[in-house]
XYZ file of C-alpha atoms in Angstrom:
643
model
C 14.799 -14.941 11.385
C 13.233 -14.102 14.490
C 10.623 -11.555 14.795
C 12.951 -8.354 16.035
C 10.536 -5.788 18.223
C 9.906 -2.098 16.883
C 8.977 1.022 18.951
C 5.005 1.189 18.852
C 4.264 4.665 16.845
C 1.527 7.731 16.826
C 0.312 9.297 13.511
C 2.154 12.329 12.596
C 4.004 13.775 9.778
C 7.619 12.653 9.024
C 10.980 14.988 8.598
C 13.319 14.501 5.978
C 16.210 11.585 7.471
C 19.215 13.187 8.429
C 17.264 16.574 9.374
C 19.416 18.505 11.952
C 17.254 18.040 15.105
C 19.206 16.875 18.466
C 17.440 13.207 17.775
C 19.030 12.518 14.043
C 22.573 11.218 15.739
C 21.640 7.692 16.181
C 19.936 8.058 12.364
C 22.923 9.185 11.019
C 24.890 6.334 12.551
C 22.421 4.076 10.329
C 22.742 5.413 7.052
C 26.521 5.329 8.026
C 26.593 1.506 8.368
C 24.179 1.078 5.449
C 26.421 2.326 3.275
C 29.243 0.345 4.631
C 27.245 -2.859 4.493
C 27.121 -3.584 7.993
C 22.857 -4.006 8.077
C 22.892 -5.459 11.250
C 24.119 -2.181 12.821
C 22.771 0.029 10.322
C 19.044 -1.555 11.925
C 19.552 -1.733 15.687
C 20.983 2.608 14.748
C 17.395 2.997 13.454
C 15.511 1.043 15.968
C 17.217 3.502 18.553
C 16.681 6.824 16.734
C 13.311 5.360 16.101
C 12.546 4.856 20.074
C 13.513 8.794 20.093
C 11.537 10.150 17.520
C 8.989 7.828 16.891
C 6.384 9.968 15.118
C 9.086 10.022 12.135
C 8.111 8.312 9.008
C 11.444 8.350 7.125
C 13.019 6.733 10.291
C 10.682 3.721 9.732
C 11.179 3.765 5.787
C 15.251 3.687 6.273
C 14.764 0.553 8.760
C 12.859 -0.858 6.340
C 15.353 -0.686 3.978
C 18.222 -1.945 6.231
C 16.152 -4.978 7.508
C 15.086 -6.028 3.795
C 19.126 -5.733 3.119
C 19.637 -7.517 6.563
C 16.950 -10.610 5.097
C 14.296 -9.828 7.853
C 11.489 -9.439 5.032
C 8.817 -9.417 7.373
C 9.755 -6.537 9.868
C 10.664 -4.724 6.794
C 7.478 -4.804 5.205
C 5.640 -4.072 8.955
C 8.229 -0.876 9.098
C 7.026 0.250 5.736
C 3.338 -0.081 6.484
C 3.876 2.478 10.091
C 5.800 4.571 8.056
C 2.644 5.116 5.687
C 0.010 5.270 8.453
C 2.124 7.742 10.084
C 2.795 9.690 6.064
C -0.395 8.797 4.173
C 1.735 10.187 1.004
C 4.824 8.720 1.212
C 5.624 8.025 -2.467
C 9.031 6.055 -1.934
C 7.337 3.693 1.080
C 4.549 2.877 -1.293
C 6.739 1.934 -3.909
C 8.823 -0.316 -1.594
C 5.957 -1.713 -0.067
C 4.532 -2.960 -3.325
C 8.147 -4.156 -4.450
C 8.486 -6.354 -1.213
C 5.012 -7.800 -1.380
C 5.435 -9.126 -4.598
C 9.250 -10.222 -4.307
C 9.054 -12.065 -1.109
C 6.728 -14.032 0.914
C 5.726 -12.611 3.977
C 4.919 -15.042 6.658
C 3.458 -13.149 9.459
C 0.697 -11.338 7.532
C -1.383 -10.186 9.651
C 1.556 -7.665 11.506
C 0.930 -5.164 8.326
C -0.383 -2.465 9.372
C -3.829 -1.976 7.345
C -4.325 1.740 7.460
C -0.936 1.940 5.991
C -1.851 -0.278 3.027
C -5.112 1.433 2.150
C -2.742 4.473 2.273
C -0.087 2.598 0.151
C -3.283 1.798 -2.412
C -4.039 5.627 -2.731
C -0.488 6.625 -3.297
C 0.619 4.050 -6.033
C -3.139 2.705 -7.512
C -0.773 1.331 -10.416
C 0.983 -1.182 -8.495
C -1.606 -2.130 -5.832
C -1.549 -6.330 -7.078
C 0.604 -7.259 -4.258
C -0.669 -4.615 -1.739
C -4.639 -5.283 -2.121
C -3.114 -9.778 -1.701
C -2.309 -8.631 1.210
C -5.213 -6.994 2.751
C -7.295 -10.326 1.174
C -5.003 -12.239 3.442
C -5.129 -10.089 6.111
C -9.065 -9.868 6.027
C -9.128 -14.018 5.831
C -7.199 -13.878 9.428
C -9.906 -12.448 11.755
C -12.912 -10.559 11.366
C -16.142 -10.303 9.458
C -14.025 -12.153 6.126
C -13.084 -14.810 8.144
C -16.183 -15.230 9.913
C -18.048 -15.982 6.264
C -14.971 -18.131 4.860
C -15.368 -20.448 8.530
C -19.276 -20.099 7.673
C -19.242 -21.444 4.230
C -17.146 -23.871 4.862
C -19.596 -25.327 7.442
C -22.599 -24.403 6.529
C -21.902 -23.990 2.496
C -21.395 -21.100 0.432
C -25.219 -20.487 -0.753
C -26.492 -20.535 3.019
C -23.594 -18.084 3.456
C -23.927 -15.468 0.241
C -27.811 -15.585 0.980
C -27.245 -14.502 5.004
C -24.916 -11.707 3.923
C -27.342 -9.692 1.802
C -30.697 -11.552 1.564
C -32.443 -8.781 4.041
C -29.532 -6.302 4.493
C -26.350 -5.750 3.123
C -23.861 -7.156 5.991
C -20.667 -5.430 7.765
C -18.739 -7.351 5.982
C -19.963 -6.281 2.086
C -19.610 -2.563 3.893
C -16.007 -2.533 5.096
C -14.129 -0.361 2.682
C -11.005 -2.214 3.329
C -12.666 -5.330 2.014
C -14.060 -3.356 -0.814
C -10.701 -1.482 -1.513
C -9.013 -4.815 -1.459
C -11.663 -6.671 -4.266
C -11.094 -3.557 -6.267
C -7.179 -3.622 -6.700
C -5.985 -7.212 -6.987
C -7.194 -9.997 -8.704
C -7.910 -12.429 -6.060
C -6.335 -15.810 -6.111
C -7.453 -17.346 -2.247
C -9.760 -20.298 -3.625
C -12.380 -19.850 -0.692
C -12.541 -16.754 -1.536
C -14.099 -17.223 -5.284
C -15.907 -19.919 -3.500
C -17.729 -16.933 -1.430
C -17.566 -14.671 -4.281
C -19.215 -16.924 -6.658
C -21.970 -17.645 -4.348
C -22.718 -14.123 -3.666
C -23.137 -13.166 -7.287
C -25.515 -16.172 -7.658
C -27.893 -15.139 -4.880
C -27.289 -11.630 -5.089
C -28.665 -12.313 -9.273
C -32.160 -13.724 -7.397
C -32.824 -10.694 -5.443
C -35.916 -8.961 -5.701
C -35.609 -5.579 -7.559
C -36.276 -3.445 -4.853
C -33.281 -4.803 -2.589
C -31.299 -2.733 -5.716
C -31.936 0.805 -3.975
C -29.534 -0.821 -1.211
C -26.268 1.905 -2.110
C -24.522 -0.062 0.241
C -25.344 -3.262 -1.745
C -25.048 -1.555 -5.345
C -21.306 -0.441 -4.180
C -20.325 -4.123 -3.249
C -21.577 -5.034 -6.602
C -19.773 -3.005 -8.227
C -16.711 -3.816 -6.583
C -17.529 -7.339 -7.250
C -17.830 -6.607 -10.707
C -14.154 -4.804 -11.191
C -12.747 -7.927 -9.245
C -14.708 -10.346 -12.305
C -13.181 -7.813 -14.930
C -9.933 -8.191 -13.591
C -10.247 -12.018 -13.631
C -11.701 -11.620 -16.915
C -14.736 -13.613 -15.690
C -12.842 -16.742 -14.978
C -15.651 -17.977 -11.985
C -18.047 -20.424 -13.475
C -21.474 -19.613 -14.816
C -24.573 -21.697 -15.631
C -26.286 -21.389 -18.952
C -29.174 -20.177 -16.663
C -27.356 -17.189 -15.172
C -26.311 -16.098 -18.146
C -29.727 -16.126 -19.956
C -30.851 -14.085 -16.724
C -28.618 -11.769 -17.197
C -28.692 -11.522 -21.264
C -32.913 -11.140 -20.802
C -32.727 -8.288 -18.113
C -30.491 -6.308 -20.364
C -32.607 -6.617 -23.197
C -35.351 -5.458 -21.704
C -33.650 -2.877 -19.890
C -34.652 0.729 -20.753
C -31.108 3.101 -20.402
C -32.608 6.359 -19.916
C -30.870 9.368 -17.520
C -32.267 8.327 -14.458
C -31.830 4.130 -14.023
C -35.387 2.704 -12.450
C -34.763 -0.325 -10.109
C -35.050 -2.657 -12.600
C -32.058 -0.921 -14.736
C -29.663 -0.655 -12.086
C -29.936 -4.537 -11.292
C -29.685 -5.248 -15.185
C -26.437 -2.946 -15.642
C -25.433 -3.425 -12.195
C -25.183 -7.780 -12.160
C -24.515 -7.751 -16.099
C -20.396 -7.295 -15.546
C -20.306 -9.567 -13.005
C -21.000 -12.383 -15.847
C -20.353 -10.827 -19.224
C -17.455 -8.884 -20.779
C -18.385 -5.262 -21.427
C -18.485 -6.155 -25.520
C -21.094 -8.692 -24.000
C -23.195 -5.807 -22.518
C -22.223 -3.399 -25.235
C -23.876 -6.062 -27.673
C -26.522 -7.080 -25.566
C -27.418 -3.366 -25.008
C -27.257 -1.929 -28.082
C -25.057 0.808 -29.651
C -27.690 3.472 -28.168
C -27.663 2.744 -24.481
C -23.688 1.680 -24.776
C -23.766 5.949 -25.704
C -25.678 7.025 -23.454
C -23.922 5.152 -20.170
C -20.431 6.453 -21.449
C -21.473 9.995 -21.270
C -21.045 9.650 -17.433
C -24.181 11.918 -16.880
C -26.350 8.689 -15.509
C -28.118 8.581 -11.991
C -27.326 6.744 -9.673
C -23.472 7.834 -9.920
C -22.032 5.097 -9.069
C -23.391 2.822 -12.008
C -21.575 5.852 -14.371
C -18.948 6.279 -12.195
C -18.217 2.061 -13.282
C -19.550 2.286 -16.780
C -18.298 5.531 -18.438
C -14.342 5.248 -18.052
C -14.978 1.447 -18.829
C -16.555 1.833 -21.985
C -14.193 4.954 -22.700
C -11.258 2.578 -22.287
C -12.999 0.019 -24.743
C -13.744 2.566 -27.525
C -9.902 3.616 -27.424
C -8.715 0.296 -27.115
C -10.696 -1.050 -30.122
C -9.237 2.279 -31.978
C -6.105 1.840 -31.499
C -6.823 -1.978 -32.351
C -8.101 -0.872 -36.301
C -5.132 1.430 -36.375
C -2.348 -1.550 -36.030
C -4.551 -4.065 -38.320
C -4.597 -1.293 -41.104
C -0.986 -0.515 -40.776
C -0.237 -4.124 -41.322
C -2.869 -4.255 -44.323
C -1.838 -0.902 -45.543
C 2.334 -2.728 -45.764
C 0.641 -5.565 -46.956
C -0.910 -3.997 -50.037
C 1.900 -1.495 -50.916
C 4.151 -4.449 -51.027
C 1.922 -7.032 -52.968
C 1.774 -8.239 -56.538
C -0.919 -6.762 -58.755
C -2.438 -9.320 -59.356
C -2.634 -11.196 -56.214
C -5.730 -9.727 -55.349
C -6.893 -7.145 -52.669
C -9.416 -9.601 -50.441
C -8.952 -8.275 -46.338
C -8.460 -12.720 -45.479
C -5.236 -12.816 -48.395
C -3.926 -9.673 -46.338
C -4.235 -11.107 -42.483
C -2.906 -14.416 -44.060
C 0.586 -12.588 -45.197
C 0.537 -11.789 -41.267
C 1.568 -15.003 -40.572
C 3.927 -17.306 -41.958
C 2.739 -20.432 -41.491
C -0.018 -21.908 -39.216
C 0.863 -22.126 -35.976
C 1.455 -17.974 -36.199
C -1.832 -17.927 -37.126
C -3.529 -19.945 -34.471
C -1.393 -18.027 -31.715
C -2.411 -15.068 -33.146
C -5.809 -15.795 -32.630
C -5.716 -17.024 -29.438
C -4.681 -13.560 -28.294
C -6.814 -11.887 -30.192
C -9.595 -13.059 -28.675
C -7.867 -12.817 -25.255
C -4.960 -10.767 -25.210
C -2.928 -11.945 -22.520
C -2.311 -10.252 -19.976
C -4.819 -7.697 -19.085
C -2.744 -6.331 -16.367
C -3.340 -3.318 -14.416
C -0.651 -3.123 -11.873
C 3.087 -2.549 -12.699
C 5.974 -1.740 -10.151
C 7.912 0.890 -12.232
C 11.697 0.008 -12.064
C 14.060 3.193 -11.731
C 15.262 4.254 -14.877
C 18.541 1.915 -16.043
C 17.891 -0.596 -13.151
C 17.736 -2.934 -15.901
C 21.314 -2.007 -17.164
C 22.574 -1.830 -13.490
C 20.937 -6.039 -13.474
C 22.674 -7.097 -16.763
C 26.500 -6.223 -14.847
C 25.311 -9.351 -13.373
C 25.843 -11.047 -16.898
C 27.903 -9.052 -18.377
C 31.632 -7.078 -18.129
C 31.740 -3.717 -18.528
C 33.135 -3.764 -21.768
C 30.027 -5.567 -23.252
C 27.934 -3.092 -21.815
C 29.962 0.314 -23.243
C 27.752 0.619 -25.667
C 24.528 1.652 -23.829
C 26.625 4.912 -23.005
C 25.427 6.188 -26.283
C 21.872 5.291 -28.103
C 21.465 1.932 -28.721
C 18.658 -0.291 -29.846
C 16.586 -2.986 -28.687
C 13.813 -5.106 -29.764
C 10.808 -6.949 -27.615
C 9.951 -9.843 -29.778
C 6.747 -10.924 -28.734
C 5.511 -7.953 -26.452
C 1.875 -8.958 -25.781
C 0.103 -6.484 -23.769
C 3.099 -4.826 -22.712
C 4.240 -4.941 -19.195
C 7.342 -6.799 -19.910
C 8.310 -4.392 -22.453
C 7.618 -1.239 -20.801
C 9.459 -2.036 -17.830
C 12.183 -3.142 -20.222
C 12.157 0.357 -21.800
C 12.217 2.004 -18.101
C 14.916 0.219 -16.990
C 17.240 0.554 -19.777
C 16.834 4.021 -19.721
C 16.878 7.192 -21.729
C 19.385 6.061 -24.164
C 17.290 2.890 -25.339
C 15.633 3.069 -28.660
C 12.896 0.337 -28.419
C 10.804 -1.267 -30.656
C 8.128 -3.692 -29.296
C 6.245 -6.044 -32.257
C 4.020 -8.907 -31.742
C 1.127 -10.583 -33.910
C -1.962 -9.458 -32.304
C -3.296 -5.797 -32.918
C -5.134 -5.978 -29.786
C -2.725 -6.786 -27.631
C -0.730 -4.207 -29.017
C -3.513 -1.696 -28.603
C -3.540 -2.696 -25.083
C 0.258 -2.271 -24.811
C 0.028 1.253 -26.234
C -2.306 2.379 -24.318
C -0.735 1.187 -21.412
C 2.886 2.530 -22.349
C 0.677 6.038 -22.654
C -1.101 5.485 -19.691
C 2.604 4.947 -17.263
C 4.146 7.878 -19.226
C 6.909 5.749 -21.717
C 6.262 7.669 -25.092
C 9.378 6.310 -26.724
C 8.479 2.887 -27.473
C 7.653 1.877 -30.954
C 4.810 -0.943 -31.070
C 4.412 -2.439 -34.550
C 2.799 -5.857 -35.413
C 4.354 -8.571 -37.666
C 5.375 -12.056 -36.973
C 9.032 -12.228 -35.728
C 9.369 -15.054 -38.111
C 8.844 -12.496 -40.981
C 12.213 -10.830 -41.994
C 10.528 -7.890 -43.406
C 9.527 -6.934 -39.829
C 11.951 -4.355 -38.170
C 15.353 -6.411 -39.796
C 16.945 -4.166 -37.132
C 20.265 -4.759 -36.233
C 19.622 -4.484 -32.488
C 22.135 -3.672 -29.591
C 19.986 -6.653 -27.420
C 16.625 -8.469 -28.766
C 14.530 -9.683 -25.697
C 12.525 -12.581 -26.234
C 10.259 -14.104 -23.082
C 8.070 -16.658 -23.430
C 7.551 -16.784 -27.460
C 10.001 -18.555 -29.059
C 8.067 -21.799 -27.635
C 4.743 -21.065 -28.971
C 6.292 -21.261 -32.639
C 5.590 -24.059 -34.999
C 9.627 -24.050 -35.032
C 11.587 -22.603 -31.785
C 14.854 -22.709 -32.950
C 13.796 -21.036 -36.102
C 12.235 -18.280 -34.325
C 15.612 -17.974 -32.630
C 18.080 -18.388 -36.057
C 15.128 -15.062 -37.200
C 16.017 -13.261 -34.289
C 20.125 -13.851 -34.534
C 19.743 -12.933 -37.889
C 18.580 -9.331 -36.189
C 21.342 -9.291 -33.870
C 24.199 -6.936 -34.507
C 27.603 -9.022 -33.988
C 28.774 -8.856 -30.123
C 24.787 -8.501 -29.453
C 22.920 -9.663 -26.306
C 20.143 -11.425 -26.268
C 17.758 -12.576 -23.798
C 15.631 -15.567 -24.044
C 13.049 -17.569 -21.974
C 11.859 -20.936 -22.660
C 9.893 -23.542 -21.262
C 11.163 -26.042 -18.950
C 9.953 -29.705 -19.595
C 11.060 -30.879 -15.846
C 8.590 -28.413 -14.572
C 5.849 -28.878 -16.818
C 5.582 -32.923 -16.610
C 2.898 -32.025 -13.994
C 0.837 -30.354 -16.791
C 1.965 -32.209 -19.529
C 0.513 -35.452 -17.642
C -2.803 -33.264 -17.081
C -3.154 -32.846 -20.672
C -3.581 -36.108 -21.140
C -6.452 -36.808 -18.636
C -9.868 -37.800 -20.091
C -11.600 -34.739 -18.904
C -9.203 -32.482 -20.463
C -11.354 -30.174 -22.781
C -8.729 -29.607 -25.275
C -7.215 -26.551 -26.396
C -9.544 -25.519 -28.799
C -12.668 -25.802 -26.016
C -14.694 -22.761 -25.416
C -14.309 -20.228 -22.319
C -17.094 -22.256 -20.171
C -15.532 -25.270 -20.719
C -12.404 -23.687 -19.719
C -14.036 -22.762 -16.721
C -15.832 -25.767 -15.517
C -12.034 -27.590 -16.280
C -10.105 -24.808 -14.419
C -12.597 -25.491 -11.425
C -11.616 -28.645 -11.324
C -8.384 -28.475 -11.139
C -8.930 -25.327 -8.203
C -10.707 -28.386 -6.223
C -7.753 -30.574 -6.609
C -5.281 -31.032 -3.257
C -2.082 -30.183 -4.215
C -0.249 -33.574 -4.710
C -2.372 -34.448 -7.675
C -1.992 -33.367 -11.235
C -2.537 -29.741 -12.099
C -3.039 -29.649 -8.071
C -0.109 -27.334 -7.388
C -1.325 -24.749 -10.491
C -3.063 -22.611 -7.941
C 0.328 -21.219 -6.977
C 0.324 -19.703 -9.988
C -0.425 -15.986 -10.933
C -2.346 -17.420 -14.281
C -4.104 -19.558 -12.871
C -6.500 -16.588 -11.297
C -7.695 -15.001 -14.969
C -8.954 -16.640 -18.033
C -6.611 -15.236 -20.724
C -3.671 -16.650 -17.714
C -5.159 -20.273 -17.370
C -5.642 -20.182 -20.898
C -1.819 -19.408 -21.660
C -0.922 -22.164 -18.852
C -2.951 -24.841 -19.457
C -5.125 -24.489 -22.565
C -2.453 -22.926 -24.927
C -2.825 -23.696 -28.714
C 1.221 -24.489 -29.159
C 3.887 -25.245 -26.922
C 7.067 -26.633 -27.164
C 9.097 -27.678 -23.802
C 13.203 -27.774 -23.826
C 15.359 -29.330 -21.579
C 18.879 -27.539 -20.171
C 20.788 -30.267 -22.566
C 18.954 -29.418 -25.758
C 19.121 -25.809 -24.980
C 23.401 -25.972 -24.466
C 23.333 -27.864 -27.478
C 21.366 -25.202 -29.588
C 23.436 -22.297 -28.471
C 26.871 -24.390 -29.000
C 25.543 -24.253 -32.251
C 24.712 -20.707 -33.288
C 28.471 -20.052 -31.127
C 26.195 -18.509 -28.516
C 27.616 -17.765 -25.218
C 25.385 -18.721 -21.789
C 25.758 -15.672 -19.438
C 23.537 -16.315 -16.675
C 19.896 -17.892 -16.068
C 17.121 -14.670 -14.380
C 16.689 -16.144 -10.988
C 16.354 -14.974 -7.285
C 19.534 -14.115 -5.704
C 18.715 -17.293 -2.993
C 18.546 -19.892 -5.879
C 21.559 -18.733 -7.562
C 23.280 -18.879 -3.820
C 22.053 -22.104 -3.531
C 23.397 -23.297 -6.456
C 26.903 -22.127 -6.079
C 26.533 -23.663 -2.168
C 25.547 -27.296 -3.982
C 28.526 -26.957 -6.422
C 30.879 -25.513 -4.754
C 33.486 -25.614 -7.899
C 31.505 -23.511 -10.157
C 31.725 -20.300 -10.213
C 28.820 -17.788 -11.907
C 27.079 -18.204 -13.974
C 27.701 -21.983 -13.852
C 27.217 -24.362 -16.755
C 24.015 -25.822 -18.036
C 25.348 -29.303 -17.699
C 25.739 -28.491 -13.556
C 22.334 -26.656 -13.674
C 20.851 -29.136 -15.666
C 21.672 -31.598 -12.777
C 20.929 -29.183 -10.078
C 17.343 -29.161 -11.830
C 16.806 -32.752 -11.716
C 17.193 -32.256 -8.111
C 14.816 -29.117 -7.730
C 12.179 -29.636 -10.055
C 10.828 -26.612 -9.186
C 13.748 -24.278 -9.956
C 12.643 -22.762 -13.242
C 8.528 -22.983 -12.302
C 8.164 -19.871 -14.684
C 10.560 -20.556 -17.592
C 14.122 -20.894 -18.117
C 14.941 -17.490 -18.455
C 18.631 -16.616 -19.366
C 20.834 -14.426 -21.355
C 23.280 -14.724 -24.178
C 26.017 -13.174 -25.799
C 26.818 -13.082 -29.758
C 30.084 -13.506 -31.332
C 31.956 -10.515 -32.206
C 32.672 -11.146 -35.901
């Protein structure tokens, strides 16, 4: 849609929309047509009150609501961004902001307002992902960013890095936007790790005395939560590493850091995890940095909630794995010994649990840090959608659900948001520190109520329920069995129950499924740096060849994410057919695949005699069509029988 023109704006505060003032006419007039539907009006009502009152936030925030409703994504997001330059608090904006950023694709970029972004950053930290993508991109389009990306690409990334800080620290390591930006996504613009990586290699062969730089020691830093929140996924030499390991061990933690300290703890988290430093440090110096009482500041102001974060973490950790050993030895035969291995193997029940287990245990998966916090019972509002009315009367009173296979978390505390305050729900999975992470993250957002426990879902002894609705998303595949997994969960689902499920899709996976089978694949079982070195590979790649269009995706930019995509220790892929024959089976009924409101429209446009939510047969040859359709998963729900 063409770009529509706005009324240029001056910072001021904003009155509430709809205020009595002799300017509100043309705004009441919008929120008149909004609520009839008519978007088109409801916008060109705002644009005019706007042109009246134009130092009025909430004007711009109700435009932006009418043109996202209206499809013009990319003047809505531009209207959100004024309206938070002009209110630099503006909760609901923020909110929005972050919601359209990460929902849509914005095509003109660069038209976002920056100050109003940074301001969108400070009011909602916890879902800044999509907001600090956006500055990256922004940065990338003019200016001091795109200067050094045009550089390295000419000149090479060394020659670059080394002319940004060899004799000062330069504009562009100083901007704050640039700095805000590392600090609250995790990047994925290749060029950008290109840059990144080469900076962090010449910035590690430094002289010591270029340390006292606080303009230098604050990129780092910021470099070094961007590498945390990519869980170190840039490639690193065996010599870098050593570098790094040897400074730290001679590295003497005391209350005031000498030069030669603040480089050690100041380059070590740009290469190792902090259990890396922790070990490399000892348990002394580990102490003494989370006290938070260390000079120069900023090196505490990194370390201390860090390593505060790890010490609960690990806590919380022990506290799930004793649980489960506690259960394990309450319940056990006398004589079938006490030994701690006999008690992690009755974890699992075969395998396969095992090995997934494992995998996530050493990298629990994700480690994410932003969430866009869905209004309580949006999610019930969403399953009408799937559902009539009368399957749905029962989440007027209590009701329970279970999150098979919660991971970290996110998934299942937005769940428990959006069903809202009636939902009783139970989250399990099979690794206690991705549960630890979950908790702490459910604590963290303020959702009290959920229950995490760990067990496999496989295990019947693990919460035998019944439950109201049993989400599972993305597990059932990684099982040595799928369809047993799902006969477990049925067996768990009261009669009438809803279910939803998300599976692989073999049509979009025969990209990666070819990849696997290259000669330089490093195997599943390969360590992190030859995950790395592979993943680098593949980053090089132009898009047409195998594992070329993996870039697009959000896992691709962490370790524990190209680990789950690529490098995963079990995975089973379905196809629509074998998936309508399953259900027809267990007398399940299909109610409707997850997807964007444009695919589903498209859909119904290509098959014009089916109705919602369409059968898998028509999808299935819909897919075949659009490979790309279910990129993430098939992701549906289903309905039980009644009796």
């Amino acid at each position: 849609m063409a770009r529509r023109a706005t009324p240029n704006d001056t910072r001021a505060s904003s009155s509430p929309v709809g205020a009595a003032t002799a300017k509100t006419d043309w705004a009441r007039l919008g929120v008149d047509a909004a609520r009839a539907g008519d978007y088109a009006t409801a916008v060109n009502m705002f644009v005019t009150a706007i042109a009246q009152d134009q130092r009025n936030a909430g004007l711009r925030y109700n435009l932006a609501l009418a043109l996202q409703r209206n499809g013009e994504i990319d003047d809505a997001a531009v209207s959100l961004t004024e309206a938070l330059r002009l209110d630099n608090g503006f909760d609901a904006a923020a909110e929005r902001l972050s919601h359209v950023l990460e929902r849509y694709q914005v095509e003109d970029i660069g038209r976002l307002d920056t100050r109003g972004l940074m301001n969108a950053l400070a009011v909602r930290p916890e879902a800044g992902e999509p907001i600090g993508a956006a500055l990256i991109s922004i940065l990338a389009l003019g200016g001091p960013l795109r200067d050094a990306l045009d550089a390295g690409r000419i000149d090479g990334w060394s020659a670059t890095a080394q002319s940004l800080v060899q004799a000062r620290t330069a504009p562009l390591l100083r901007d704050p936007v640039f700095l805000r930006a590392l600090t609250s996504h995790t990047n994925r613009h290749a060029d950008v790790e290109r840059l990144l990586t080469a900076l962090r290699h010449t910035c590690l062969r430094l002289p010591v005395d270029r340390f006292g730089d606080k303009a230098l020691v604050a990129f780092l830093l910021a470099l070094a939560e961007q590498c945390d929140r990519g869980e170190h996924v840039f490639e690193v030499t065996d010599d870098e590493r050593n570098t790094v390991l040897a400074r730290l061990a001679t590295a003497e933690v005391g209350s005031k850091l000498g030069p030669g300290e603040v480089q050690a703890l100041v380059m070590a988290p740009l290469y190792l995890t902090l259990d890396a430093i922790v070990a490399a440090l000892g348990g002394q110096a580990a102490t003494l940095l989370a006290t938070a009482r260390i000079k120069p500041a900023a090196v505490s102001a990194f370390y201390a909630p860090r390593l505060a974060a790890r010490s609960d973490e690990l806590a919380r950790a022990a506290t799930f794995a004793a649980e489960e050993n506690a259960s394990d030895t309450d319940g056990a035969d006398d004589n079938a010994g006490g030994a701690g291995n006999q008690q992690a193997d009755r974890l699992y029940t075969d395998a396969t649990s095992g090995a997934v287990a494992a995998q996530y245990e050493e990298r629990p998966y994700p480690r994410w840090t932003s969430m866009r916090r869905p209004p309580s019972g949006a999610l019930l509002r969403a399953l009408s959608r799937h559902f009539p009315a009368e399957r749905l009367a029962f989440t007027r009173a209590p009701f329970d659900v279970l999150i098979a296979g919660c991971g970290t978390g996110r998934h299942a505390i937005g769940s428990t948001i959006g069903y809202g305050a009636n939902a009783n729900v139970t989250a399990i999975d099979l690794s206690a520190r991705s549960l630890a992470y979950a908790s702490a993250a459910a604590q963290k957002h303020g959702v009290p109520t959920i229950r995490f426990e760990r067990g496999d879902l496989l295990d019947a002894r693990v919460t035998p329920g019944p439950f109201d609705i049993i989400e599972c998303v993305g597990v059932l595949h990684h099982l040595a069995d799928p369809l047993a997994g799902l006969d477990a969960l049925l067996a768990r689902l009261r009669p009438g129950g809803l279910m939803q499920i998300a599976l692989y899709s073999a049509v979009a996976r025969e990209d990666l499924s070819e990849l696997r089978l290259e000669p330089g694949f490093p195997g599943t079982d390969c360590d992190d740096d030859a995950a790395r070195r592979f993943r680098a590979v593949i980053r090089d790649r132009p898009a047409e060849e195998p594992g070329g269009e993996l870039t697009i995706s959000a896992d691709f930019w962490s370790l524990s994410g190209f680990r789950d995509l690529v490098l995963h220790v079990n995975e089973h892929q379905f196809r629509l057919p074998e998936i309508e024959a399953a259900l027809a089976k267990r007398r399940l009924d299909f109610c409707g695949f997850t997807l964007p409101a444009q695919v589903v429209d498209d859909f119904l446009t290509a098959n014009p005699t089916e109705s919602w939510p369409g059968s898998l047969q028509v999808w299935w040859n819909y897919e075949q069509v659009n490979p790309r359709t279910f990129d993430a998963m098939y992701s549906f729900w289903v309905a039980a029988p009644m009796d």
